[in-house]
Amino acid sequence: MITTNNSPSPRPLPRPESITRPYWEAARQHRFVIQRCLDCDRSIHYPRAICPDCLSDHLGYEEVTGAGTIYSFTVTYRPPPAFADEAPYIVALVDLANGVRLVTRIVDAAPEDISIGANVLVDYMEVSSEVILPVFRLVGSAAQQG
Ligand code: ZN
């Protein structure tokens, strides 16, 4: 269990447990993995103990490209205290090619550069000595303006 955060920020950190540990360990290695049901083949995110479709507990992880599109987004101007230094920041719903929709941050982009349908690619944000978060950044023409 990761419990320490050596930065002065009180930023909350994920606490990997048996089901989620493969996701966080892959992120530490800059690999993006998504849980998959080995019985019905559905991709699953967030990680769970059983498949939400067929209730199988025969689940594994597969590495995916991390390419996606923005389904929707919001810009946070008034964040909780732990994230005050990062505002404004963008929180988005990103659709992956495997059908997974996940909540994530869009990094290195101004709010005016974001649009629904924009192409994004996974990247990695080190938030402590032990935790790396998968985040996303714009790709294509929108990303090349800055
Ligand atoms: Zn299933």
Tab-separated table of C-alpha atoms and ligand atoms in Angstrom:
chain	number	residue	atom	x	y	z
A	1	MET	CA	0.000	0.000	0.000
A	2	ILE	CA	1.274	3.428	-0.928
A	3	THR	CA	0.614	5.735	1.978
A	4	THR	CA	3.273	8.412	1.898
A	5	ASN	CA	3.320	11.627	-0.029
A	6	ASN	CA	6.624	13.409	0.449
A	7	SER	CA	5.541	16.618	-1.240
A	8	PRO	CA	4.229	19.446	0.944
A	9	SER	CA	0.945	19.251	-0.958
A	10	PRO	CA	-1.872	17.362	0.747
A	11	ARG	CA	-2.853	16.001	-2.642
A	12	PRO	CA	-4.848	12.784	-2.267
A	13	LEU	CA	-3.185	9.807	-3.912
A	14	PRO	CA	-4.501	6.493	-5.175
A	15	ARG	CA	-3.984	3.560	-2.829
A	16	PRO	CA	-3.410	0.478	-4.967
A	17	GLU	CA	-4.999	-2.738	-3.726
A	18	SER	CA	-5.097	-6.233	-5.159
A	19	ILE	CA	-7.591	-5.462	-7.931
A	20	THR	CA	-6.098	-2.112	-8.986
A	21	ARG	CA	-2.394	-2.803	-8.411
A	22	PRO	CA	-1.712	-3.996	-12.018
A	23	TYR	CA	-3.154	-0.703	-13.348
A	24	TRP	CA	-0.951	1.440	-11.092
A	25	GLU	CA	2.156	-0.708	-11.560
A	26	ALA	CA	1.795	-0.443	-15.345
A	27	ALA	CA	1.424	3.343	-15.092
A	28	ARG	CA	4.676	3.476	-13.129
A	29	GLN	CA	6.293	1.805	-16.140
A	30	HIS	CA	4.557	4.215	-18.566
A	31	ARG	CA	2.330	1.448	-19.869
A	32	PHE	CA	-1.431	1.872	-20.125
A	33	VAL	CA	-3.484	-1.192	-19.258
A	34	ILE	CA	-7.223	-1.748	-19.044
A	35	GLN	CA	-8.985	-4.609	-17.320
A	36	ARG	CA	-10.691	-7.142	-19.586
A	37	CYS	CA	-13.165	-9.949	-18.966
A	38	LEU	CA	-11.610	-13.201	-20.145
A	39	ASP	CA	-15.047	-14.809	-20.532
A	40	CYS	CA	-17.171	-12.233	-22.426
A	41	ASP	CA	-14.252	-10.109	-23.779
A	42	ARG	CA	-15.595	-6.791	-22.457
A	43	SER	CA	-13.070	-4.069	-21.554
A	44	ILE	CA	-13.696	-2.737	-18.050
A	45	HIS	CA	-12.734	0.490	-16.343
A	46	TYR	CA	-12.498	1.248	-13.416
A	47	PRO	CA	-11.015	-2.069	-12.290
A	48	ARG	CA	-13.448	-4.372	-10.489
A	49	ALA	CA	-13.609	-7.788	-8.863
A	50	ILE	CA	-16.262	-9.064	-11.278
A	51	CYS	CA	-17.343	-8.256	-14.828
A	52	PRO	CA	-20.333	-5.884	-14.841
A	53	ASP	CA	-21.787	-7.692	-17.898
A	54	CYS	CA	-21.456	-11.430	-17.215
A	55	LEU	CA	-20.438	-11.412	-13.515
A	56	SER	CA	-17.351	-13.514	-14.229
A	57	ASP	CA	-14.388	-13.096	-11.911
A	58	HIS	CA	-12.072	-14.351	-14.650
A	59	LEU	CA	-10.501	-10.962	-15.399
A	60	GLY	CA	-7.122	-9.844	-16.658
A	61	TYR	CA	-5.328	-6.752	-17.899
A	62	GLU	CA	-4.311	-5.892	-21.436
A	63	GLU	CA	-2.043	-3.126	-22.665
A	64	VAL	CA	-3.851	-0.647	-24.920
A	65	THR	CA	-2.613	2.192	-27.106
A	66	GLY	CA	-4.027	4.993	-24.990
A	67	ALA	CA	-5.494	6.758	-28.014
A	68	GLY	CA	-8.922	8.253	-27.487
A	69	THR	CA	-11.303	11.110	-28.121
A	70	ILE	CA	-12.828	13.644	-25.752
A	71	TYR	CA	-16.485	12.790	-25.080
A	72	SER	CA	-16.997	15.777	-22.776
A	73	PHE	CA	-14.962	17.996	-20.482
A	74	THR	CA	-15.076	20.674	-17.818
A	75	VAL	CA	-12.608	23.327	-16.745
A	76	THR	CA	-11.983	23.590	-13.013
A	77	TYR	CA	-11.358	27.180	-11.961
A	78	ARG	CA	-12.120	26.755	-8.242
A	79	PRO	CA	-10.447	23.516	-7.199
A	80	PRO	CA	-10.200	21.879	-3.806
A	81	PRO	CA	-7.165	23.140	-1.818
A	82	ALA	CA	-4.894	20.243	-2.768
A	83	PHE	CA	-5.147	21.244	-6.423
A	84	ALA	CA	-5.139	25.031	-6.039
A	85	ASP	CA	-1.735	25.455	-7.686
A	86	GLU	CA	-2.899	23.613	-10.806
A	87	ALA	CA	-6.051	25.602	-11.666
A	88	PRO	CA	-7.410	26.152	-14.140
A	89	TYR	CA	-7.231	22.516	-15.191
A	90	ILE	CA	-9.259	20.326	-17.497
A	91	VAL	CA	-11.110	17.176	-16.435
A	92	ALA	CA	-12.496	15.126	-19.301
A	93	LEU	CA	-14.412	12.006	-20.178
A	94	VAL	CA	-12.271	10.222	-22.763
A	95	ASP	CA	-13.530	7.407	-24.970
A	96	LEU	CA	-10.960	4.739	-25.838
A	97	ALA	CA	-11.155	2.609	-28.960
A	98	ASN	CA	-12.025	-0.473	-26.868
A	99	GLY	CA	-15.275	1.104	-25.679
A	100	VAL	CA	-14.032	2.243	-22.291
A	101	ARG	CA	-14.966	5.762	-21.154
A	102	LEU	CA	-12.812	7.119	-18.351
A	103	VAL	CA	-12.448	10.255	-16.266
A	104	THR	CA	-9.035	11.843	-16.660
A	105	ARG	CA	-7.038	15.039	-16.787
A	106	ILE	CA	-6.058	16.756	-20.033
A	107	VAL	CA	-2.590	18.225	-19.523
A	108	ASP	CA	-0.561	20.900	-21.311
A	109	ALA	CA	-3.594	22.461	-22.965
A	110	ALA	CA	-5.400	25.741	-22.458
A	111	PRO	CA	-9.147	25.536	-21.903
A	112	GLU	CA	-9.771	27.300	-25.213
A	113	ASP	CA	-7.862	24.560	-27.049
A	114	ILE	CA	-10.162	21.761	-25.866
A	115	SER	CA	-13.156	20.574	-27.839
A	116	ILE	CA	-15.484	17.612	-27.813
A	117	GLY	CA	-14.234	15.014	-30.280
A	118	ALA	CA	-10.591	16.102	-30.061
A	119	ASN	CA	-8.029	13.317	-30.330
A	120	VAL	CA	-5.958	12.624	-27.246
A	121	LEU	CA	-3.208	10.226	-26.249
A	122	VAL	CA	-2.245	8.901	-22.841
A	123	ASP	CA	0.712	10.437	-21.044
A	124	TYR	CA	2.006	10.084	-17.508
A	125	MET	CA	2.087	12.562	-14.615
A	126	GLU	CA	4.369	11.852	-11.685
A	127	VAL	CA	2.530	13.064	-8.584
A	128	SER	CA	4.785	11.487	-5.962
A	129	SER	CA	7.901	9.372	-5.831
A	130	GLU	CA	5.697	6.283	-5.970
A	131	VAL	CA	2.622	7.288	-7.963
A	132	ILE	CA	2.330	8.039	-11.663
A	133	LEU	CA	-1.102	8.944	-12.993
A	134	PRO	CA	-2.234	8.203	-16.533
A	135	VAL	CA	-3.401	11.517	-18.009
A	136	PHE	CA	-4.084	12.609	-21.572
A	137	ARG	CA	-2.809	15.282	-23.929
A	138	LEU	CA	-4.112	16.606	-27.211
A	139	VAL	CA	-2.687	15.188	-30.431
A	140	GLY	CA	-2.979	16.539	-33.931
A	141	SER	CA	-3.466	20.147	-34.991
A	142	ALA	CA	-4.867	21.354	-31.661
A	143	ALA	CA	-1.747	20.202	-29.809
A	144	GLN	CA	0.644	21.901	-32.209
A	145	GLN	CA	-0.640	25.430	-31.717
A	146	GLY	CA	1.241	26.043	-28.492
B	1	ZN	ZN	-17.694	-10.623	-18.745
